[in-house]
Amino acid sequence: MFPVVYSDYATSILSHLKQQGIDVSELVAASGLPSEYQQTESTFLPLRAVFRLLEVTYQELGDEKATALIRNALRTHIVPKTLSELGECKTVHQALNQVIRLIQVQIPQSKVSLDPMGDGVIFSRQKPVHTDDSAFIWSEVFTLWIMIELVQALTKSNWLPKQVHVQSHSCSELIPCFPRQIQFIQAREASGVIIDNKVLSQPVFISSPAPSDEDEGNAHYNAIGQTYSALRPYVLELKFDLERAAQIIEVSKRTLQRRLNQHGITFRQLRDNLIADLALEQLQKGEAVSRVAVNMGFASITQFSRSFKRITGLAPSRIALRQI
């Protein structure tokens, strides 16, 4: 599946930037988000574009102000919305297990987990992304603050982890974004916060019912991810059109069209993203750009390179160079 992330993350950041009187048009352009981006309903966006939005936000505001803005966005929008979808749970541990399911839907390509570590657990997220990508650092900042703010909201406290793990091989840019008492362990397999058992056993008071699997609202969150996964193996078929896609996932063309419209995605965008995902996978395995262009059905390297960069924000040659 082409790397995507739930659009509420970007929308909330842009909303708080606007509240500070900042013209976001240049930030939107610099991040690679669609021009004139305004969210009218929840959808998915290319993961790299949201990473870049975080990066340019920190460049624009500096570490202290950008971190304050990100935390405010989390506290006032993203975290409350996530917690509002939890079912009944008695402890922080139970609540976090439900949170993982929700985050996994919002960022389909991430591996989010709660694993034993010492006298507690590590609440972590592992992403198959090159850690030498500058925007990835800011995604780690955002991820760690999401985790911290979730625990603070569940415990109604100012809890901070004593130790965090990051995938980045250097912490120099991350450390200024966090309180000094937090210890950083770099070059780990996943980014995450260590939570001790005392915190995990604390009670929470969330009693809203869990969404049903058949609930239309829940389908709004996970349908696009399921559709991507189901169609990915077929996208290079000679006749892969809307009718064929609907046939594969056993729905009518109208149903598939409605499902895509709900997420602000056209069938062409879906097909382009799936092809770019397959191309990215081959490039990361060391295939030559020329070979990948042929495999993806493009008439020329130039045509493939232009299309790939339009979708991902990266030239395929840059991906290939990283494998050398």
XYZ file of C-alpha atoms in Angstrom:
324
model
C 0.000 0.000 0.000
C 1.294 3.454 -0.864
C 2.275 5.190 2.402
C -0.680 7.289 3.576
C -1.841 8.883 6.811
C -5.201 10.095 8.075
C -5.749 13.691 6.965
C -6.911 14.991 10.359
C -3.248 15.238 11.390
C -2.432 17.745 8.649
C -5.723 19.622 8.967
C -5.304 20.190 12.698
C -1.755 21.530 12.286
C -2.810 23.878 9.480
C -5.791 25.089 11.506
C -3.577 26.048 14.458
C -1.091 27.769 12.148
C -3.946 29.848 10.716
C -5.069 30.770 14.231
C -1.639 32.330 14.752
C -2.112 34.453 11.658
C 0.311 32.455 9.529
C -0.324 32.224 5.786
C -0.259 28.462 5.254
C -0.289 28.523 1.441
C 3.508 28.467 1.206
C 3.738 25.705 3.815
C 1.186 23.633 1.925
C 3.168 24.049 -1.299
C 6.518 23.320 0.365
C 5.182 20.165 2.000
C 3.808 18.731 -1.229
C 0.189 18.705 -0.083
C -2.416 19.267 -2.793
C -2.619 22.956 -3.705
C -5.594 24.743 -2.134
C -5.719 21.928 0.403
C -8.696 22.309 2.684
C -10.256 19.350 4.419
C -14.023 19.106 4.010
C -14.168 15.531 5.276
C -11.724 12.932 6.565
C -9.553 11.305 3.926
C -5.994 10.041 3.512
C -2.904 11.955 2.367
C 0.562 10.846 1.204
C 2.637 10.144 4.306
C 5.678 12.045 3.052
C 3.635 15.212 2.503
C 2.482 15.219 6.130
C 6.065 14.551 7.278
C 7.181 17.540 5.221
C 4.445 19.713 6.716
C 5.880 18.961 10.161
C 9.371 19.792 8.946
C 8.434 23.145 7.394
C 6.361 24.016 10.483
C 9.453 23.595 12.660
C 11.525 25.574 10.160
C 8.960 28.374 10.206
C 8.367 28.582 13.975
C 11.465 27.110 15.611
C 11.588 24.206 18.061
C 9.819 25.766 21.048
C 6.910 27.428 19.239
C 6.397 24.533 16.821
C 6.323 22.006 19.664
C 3.788 24.148 21.556
C 1.616 24.338 18.423
C 1.818 20.581 17.800
C 0.916 19.809 21.420
C -2.006 22.220 21.260
C -3.256 20.552 18.072
C -3.018 17.177 19.782
C -4.759 18.312 22.980
C -7.626 20.169 21.366
C -8.399 17.939 18.400
C -6.507 14.734 17.635
C -6.264 13.128 21.090
C -9.861 13.950 22.188
C -11.188 12.618 18.882
C -9.229 9.395 19.279
C -10.319 8.872 22.882
C -13.951 9.565 22.010
C -13.927 6.379 19.936
C -12.751 4.089 22.717
C -15.015 1.458 24.149
C -15.365 0.756 27.855
C -12.023 0.217 29.573
C -10.970 0.252 33.225
C -7.213 0.819 33.088
C -4.689 2.797 31.074
C -3.336 -0.497 29.746
C -6.743 -1.524 28.391
C -7.283 1.917 26.882
C -3.913 1.912 25.108
C -4.650 -1.478 23.557
C -7.762 0.077 21.997
C -5.836 3.203 20.970
C -3.391 1.020 19.025
C -6.224 -0.304 16.880
C -7.365 3.233 16.065
C -3.870 4.500 15.241
C -3.267 1.477 13.031
C -6.258 2.522 10.918
C -5.112 6.150 10.770
C -1.590 5.200 9.637
C -2.074 1.870 7.806
C 1.613 1.205 7.088
C 2.781 1.675 10.678
C 3.313 -1.176 13.086
C 1.969 0.124 16.393
C 2.387 -2.077 19.454
C 2.529 -2.310 23.235
C 5.353 -4.679 24.173
C 6.781 -5.728 27.570
C 9.971 -3.952 28.595
C 11.491 -4.030 32.060
C 8.915 -3.089 34.702
C 6.456 -1.881 32.116
C 5.925 -1.670 28.368
C 7.104 0.282 25.354
C 4.313 1.997 23.421
C 5.956 2.073 19.998
C 5.522 2.732 16.280
C 7.782 1.247 13.634
C 7.781 2.716 10.126
C 9.486 1.381 6.996
C 10.974 4.789 6.162
C 14.560 5.818 5.474
C 15.785 7.481 8.649
C 18.159 9.700 6.642
C 15.095 11.542 5.320
C 15.050 14.859 7.214
C 11.251 14.911 7.395
C 11.289 11.565 9.217
C 12.821 13.209 12.286
C 9.790 15.449 12.673
C 7.452 12.515 12.246
C 9.173 10.979 15.273
C 8.687 14.177 17.257
C 4.999 14.122 16.375
C 4.643 10.413 17.164
C 6.264 10.698 20.574
C 4.111 13.691 21.532
C 0.966 11.833 20.432
C 1.899 9.006 22.786
C 2.731 11.346 25.661
C -0.445 13.401 25.244
C -2.563 10.226 25.072
C -1.170 8.981 28.386
C -1.563 12.428 29.971
C -5.196 12.569 28.828
C -5.932 9.056 30.101
C -4.306 9.699 33.491
C -5.364 13.364 33.742
C -1.795 14.233 34.706
C 1.391 15.837 33.384
C 3.046 12.433 32.969
C 6.313 12.286 31.070
C 8.322 9.177 30.165
C 11.757 8.771 31.678
C 13.038 7.207 28.474
C 12.063 7.185 24.778
C 13.362 5.204 21.807
C 13.764 6.649 18.300
C 14.604 5.137 14.920
C 16.749 8.136 13.918
C 20.496 7.677 14.191
C 20.944 11.113 15.764
C 18.909 12.792 18.498
C 20.399 16.276 18.181
C 17.326 17.725 16.450
C 14.790 15.825 18.557
C 16.086 16.631 22.043
C 15.246 20.402 21.944
C 11.595 19.491 21.309
C 11.201 17.665 24.651
C 11.744 18.305 28.378
C 15.321 17.791 29.500
C 14.579 14.948 31.936
C 13.706 12.543 29.110
C 16.503 10.159 28.096
C 16.808 9.356 24.370
C 17.954 6.013 22.983
C 18.692 6.343 19.265
C 18.942 3.932 16.295
C 16.252 1.585 17.630
C 13.889 -0.570 15.593
C 10.898 1.543 16.608
C 10.015 4.944 18.069
C 8.231 4.829 21.409
C 7.825 5.761 25.055
C 8.502 3.551 28.080
C 5.493 3.326 30.422
C 5.863 1.674 33.839
C 3.335 -0.701 35.360
C 2.134 1.822 37.958
C 0.897 4.097 35.183
C -0.573 1.205 33.199
C -2.673 0.057 36.150
C -4.193 3.482 36.802
C -7.971 3.710 36.268
C -9.548 5.628 33.403
C -13.121 6.842 33.048
C -14.095 6.261 29.425
C -17.454 4.613 28.893
C -18.473 5.537 25.324
C -19.477 2.427 23.341
C -17.021 0.928 20.890
C -17.992 1.347 17.233
C -19.537 -1.715 15.621
C -17.738 -3.394 12.717
C -20.850 -2.761 10.656
C -21.160 0.846 11.685
C -20.943 3.200 8.707
C -18.797 5.645 10.672
C -16.242 2.964 11.400
C -16.263 1.909 7.741
C -15.417 5.526 6.875
C -12.115 5.093 8.731
C -10.970 1.713 7.458
C -12.609 1.155 4.064
C -9.922 2.918 2.056
C -7.134 0.906 3.683
C -8.958 -2.347 2.969
C -9.587 -1.264 -0.614
C -5.910 -0.421 -1.174
C -4.820 -3.800 0.196
C -7.316 -5.772 -1.879
C -6.545 -4.024 -5.180
C -2.766 -3.791 -4.908
C -1.999 -7.219 -6.480
C -4.160 -6.430 -9.532
C -3.193 -2.861 -10.390
C -0.769 -3.814 -13.184
C -3.351 -5.830 -15.072
C -3.770 -4.659 -18.671
C -7.376 -3.652 -18.064
C -7.460 -2.309 -14.538
C -10.343 0.152 -14.562
C -13.177 1.080 -12.201
C -15.299 -1.845 -13.380
C -12.489 -4.361 -12.843
C -11.643 -2.917 -9.418
C -15.267 -3.159 -8.303
C -15.378 -6.751 -9.521
C -12.252 -7.649 -7.513
C -13.623 -6.351 -4.205
C -17.132 -7.638 -5.008
C -19.046 -4.361 -4.916
C -20.864 -2.378 -7.568
C -19.077 0.370 -9.490
C -21.371 2.887 -7.798
C -20.452 1.589 -4.327
C -16.735 1.764 -5.059
C -17.107 5.251 -6.502
C -19.016 6.383 -3.419
C -16.403 4.841 -1.132
C -13.605 6.693 -2.901
C -15.580 9.947 -2.912
C -16.038 9.680 0.858
C -12.256 9.891 1.182
C -11.777 12.593 -1.440
C -9.975 10.205 -3.802
C -10.638 9.611 -7.487
C -10.139 6.205 -9.085
C -7.213 7.592 -11.066
C -5.538 8.763 -7.845
C -6.108 5.350 -6.302
C -4.545 3.619 -9.304
C -1.615 6.059 -9.425
C -0.903 5.574 -5.702
C -0.969 1.792 -6.005
C 1.446 1.862 -8.962
C 3.754 4.282 -7.114
C 3.670 1.965 -4.095
C 4.773 -1.008 -6.201
C 7.449 1.123 -7.882
C 8.766 2.292 -4.504
C 8.998 -1.297 -3.316
C 11.038 -2.319 -6.372
C 13.325 0.721 -6.130
C 14.004 -0.023 -2.460
C 14.971 -3.576 -3.449
C 17.632 -2.186 -5.804
C 15.918 -2.388 -9.198
C 17.169 0.122 -11.785
C 14.866 3.066 -12.526
C 14.686 2.045 -16.192
C 13.613 -1.481 -15.238
C 10.974 -0.252 -12.797
C 9.568 2.104 -15.443
C 9.097 -0.856 -17.803
C 7.624 -3.028 -15.040
C 5.078 -0.334 -14.208
C 4.010 -0.008 -17.838
C 5.403 3.455 -18.612
C 6.490 4.344 -22.142
C 9.669 6.098 -20.975
C 11.831 6.758 -17.925
C 10.945 10.452 -18.161
C 7.228 9.752 -18.016
C 7.677 7.392 -15.058
C 9.970 9.805 -13.177
C 7.543 12.694 -13.630
C 4.600 10.630 -12.405
C 6.481 9.137 -9.448
C 7.728 12.532 -8.250
C 4.264 14.086 -8.583
C 2.826 11.468 -6.227
C 5.653 10.918 -3.739
C 7.563 14.208 -3.844
C 10.775 12.271 -4.609
C 12.575 11.537 -7.851
C 12.936 7.748 -8.316
C 16.673 8.231 -8.884
C 16.989 9.455 -5.277
C 15.382 6.258 -3.992
C 17.682 4.172 -6.170
C 20.810 6.037 -4.998
C 19.991 5.245 -1.368
C 20.253 1.541 -2.134
C 23.838 1.828 -3.467
